[in-house]
Amino acid sequence: MTISLSDDERRAIVVAEEIAEVTIKDCLIDDDHDRIAFVVKAGEVGKAIGRDGETVSRIEDRLGRDVTLVEDAPTPEGFVANALAPAAVYDVTIEDRDEERVAFADVDEADTGAAIGADGRTIELARRLAARHFEIDDVQLA
């Protein structure tokens, strides 16, 4: 699947990769919530965060926006689980329903709020990224 990036998203990737020394697979600028989401190569998200969050803070300072990091995954189930972090996701199942591909995430009840996020930010980001990377039409909590 080909992902189209705006010039601003490409510039943000260059900044993040330069500061964190990680591979950024995708970038999504969310003007509604004044943040930038980066999909980081699997295994590199810890490096992107840095000790005590120092690296991600430097990225945020340079870009002037909040930054959300999502670890890439080879499967749609793993990707959706990562996109809902820090919520504890027990399982993700993908179903085809009425010509739509839907991911159902089984989340710890105590983490439902974290999976949804303030004003639905977390689950909406998971939906947008899952659509871009795995052609999933919707993400729902099971």
Coordinates of C-alpha atoms in Angstrom, one line a residue:
M1 CA 0.0 0.0 0.0
T2 CA 1.4 3.4 -1.0
I3 CA 1.2 6.2 1.6
S4 CA 1.1 9.8 0.4
L5 CA 2.8 12.4 2.6
S6 CA 2.5 16.1 2.5
D7 CA 5.6 18.3 2.3
D8 CA 5.1 19.2 6.0
E9 CA 4.9 15.5 6.9
R10 CA 8.1 14.8 5.0
R11 CA 9.9 17.6 6.8
A12 CA 8.7 16.4 10.2
I13 CA 10.0 12.9 9.4
V14 CA 13.5 14.4 8.6
V15 CA 13.5 16.3 11.9
A16 CA 12.4 13.2 13.9
E17 CA 14.9 10.9 12.3
E18 CA 17.7 13.4 12.7
I19 CA 17.0 13.9 16.4
A20 CA 16.1 10.3 17.4
E21 CA 18.3 8.4 15.0
V22 CA 15.5 6.0 14.2
T23 CA 13.6 5.0 11.1
I24 CA 10.2 6.7 10.7
K25 CA 7.8 4.7 8.5
D26 CA 4.9 7.2 8.4
C27 CA 3.8 10.6 9.7
L28 CA 0.4 12.0 10.2
I29 CA -0.1 15.6 11.1
D30 CA -3.3 16.0 13.1
D31 CA -4.2 19.7 13.0
D32 CA -7.4 19.2 14.9
H33 CA -5.4 18.1 18.0
D34 CA -2.2 20.1 17.3
R35 CA -0.1 16.9 17.2
I36 CA 2.1 14.8 14.9
A37 CA 2.0 11.0 15.0
F38 CA 5.0 9.0 13.8
V39 CA 5.0 5.3 13.0
V40 CA 8.4 4.2 14.2
K41 CA 10.2 1.1 12.9
A42 CA 9.5 -2.0 15.1
G43 CA 12.0 -2.2 17.9
E44 CA 13.1 1.4 17.8
V45 CA 10.3 3.2 19.7
G46 CA 12.2 3.1 23.0
K47 CA 15.1 4.9 21.3
A48 CA 12.6 7.4 19.9
I49 CA 11.2 8.1 23.3
G50 CA 14.7 8.3 25.0
R51 CA 15.6 8.2 28.6
D52 CA 12.9 9.9 30.7
G53 CA 11.2 11.0 27.4
E54 CA 14.1 13.3 26.5
T55 CA 14.3 12.5 22.9
V56 CA 10.6 12.8 22.1
S57 CA 10.6 16.1 24.1
R58 CA 13.4 17.4 21.8
I59 CA 11.3 16.4 18.8
E60 CA 8.3 18.2 20.2
D61 CA 10.3 21.3 21.0
R62 CA 11.7 21.4 17.5
L63 CA 8.4 20.8 15.7
G64 CA 6.3 22.9 18.1
R65 CA 3.6 20.2 18.6
D66 CA 2.8 17.3 20.7
V67 CA 4.2 14.0 19.3
T68 CA 2.6 10.6 19.4
L69 CA 4.8 7.5 18.6
V70 CA 3.3 4.3 17.3
E71 CA 5.5 1.2 16.9
D72 CA 5.1 -0.5 13.5
A73 CA 4.1 -4.1 13.4
P74 CA 4.1 -6.7 10.6
T75 CA 0.5 -7.7 11.3
P76 CA -2.7 -5.6 11.4
E77 CA -3.5 -7.0 14.8
G78 CA -0.2 -6.0 16.3
F79 CA -0.3 -2.6 14.6
V80 CA -3.8 -1.8 16.0
A81 CA -2.6 -2.9 19.5
N82 CA 0.4 -0.7 19.3
A83 CA -1.7 2.3 18.0
L84 CA -3.9 2.0 21.1
A85 CA -0.9 2.1 23.6
P86 CA -0.5 2.7 26.4
A87 CA -3.8 0.7 26.9
A88 CA -3.3 -3.0 27.7
V89 CA -4.7 -4.7 24.6
Y90 CA -5.3 -8.5 25.2
D91 CA -6.3 -9.4 21.6
V92 CA -7.2 -7.9 18.3
T93 CA -9.4 -9.7 15.7
I94 CA -10.0 -8.5 12.2
E95 CA -13.5 -9.2 10.7
D96 CA -15.0 -8.4 7.4
R97 CA -18.5 -7.0 8.0
D98 CA -20.9 -5.5 5.4
E99 CA -18.0 -4.8 3.0
E100 CA -16.0 -3.2 5.8
R101 CA -12.9 -4.5 7.5
V102 CA -13.2 -3.9 11.2
A103 CA -10.6 -4.4 13.9
F104 CA -12.0 -5.3 17.3
A105 CA -9.6 -4.7 20.2
D106 CA -10.1 -6.5 23.5
V107 CA -8.8 -3.9 26.0
D108 CA -8.5 -4.2 29.8
E109 CA -11.5 -2.6 31.3
A110 CA -9.3 -0.3 33.4
D111 CA -7.7 0.9 30.2
T112 CA -10.8 1.7 28.2
G113 CA -10.3 5.4 28.7
A114 CA -6.7 5.2 27.6
A115 CA -7.6 3.3 24.5
I116 CA -10.2 5.9 23.6
G117 CA -8.2 8.9 24.7
A118 CA -9.3 12.5 25.4
D119 CA -12.0 13.4 23.0
G120 CA -11.5 10.1 21.2
R121 CA -8.0 11.1 20.0
T122 CA -6.3 7.7 20.6
I123 CA -8.9 5.5 18.9
E124 CA -9.3 8.0 16.0
L125 CA -5.6 7.9 15.4
A126 CA -5.6 4.1 15.5
R127 CA -8.4 4.2 12.9
R128 CA -6.6 6.6 10.6
L129 CA -3.3 4.7 10.8
A130 CA -4.9 1.3 10.4
A131 CA -6.6 2.5 7.3
R132 CA -3.4 3.8 5.8
H133 CA -1.3 0.7 6.6
F134 CA -3.7 -2.2 6.5
E135 CA -6.9 -1.0 4.7
I136 CA -8.9 -1.4 7.9
D137 CA -12.1 0.6 7.8
D138 CA -12.8 0.9 11.5
V139 CA -11.3 0.1 14.9
Q140 CA -13.6 -0.7 17.8
L141 CA -13.2 -1.8 21.3
A142 CA -14.6 -5.2 21.9

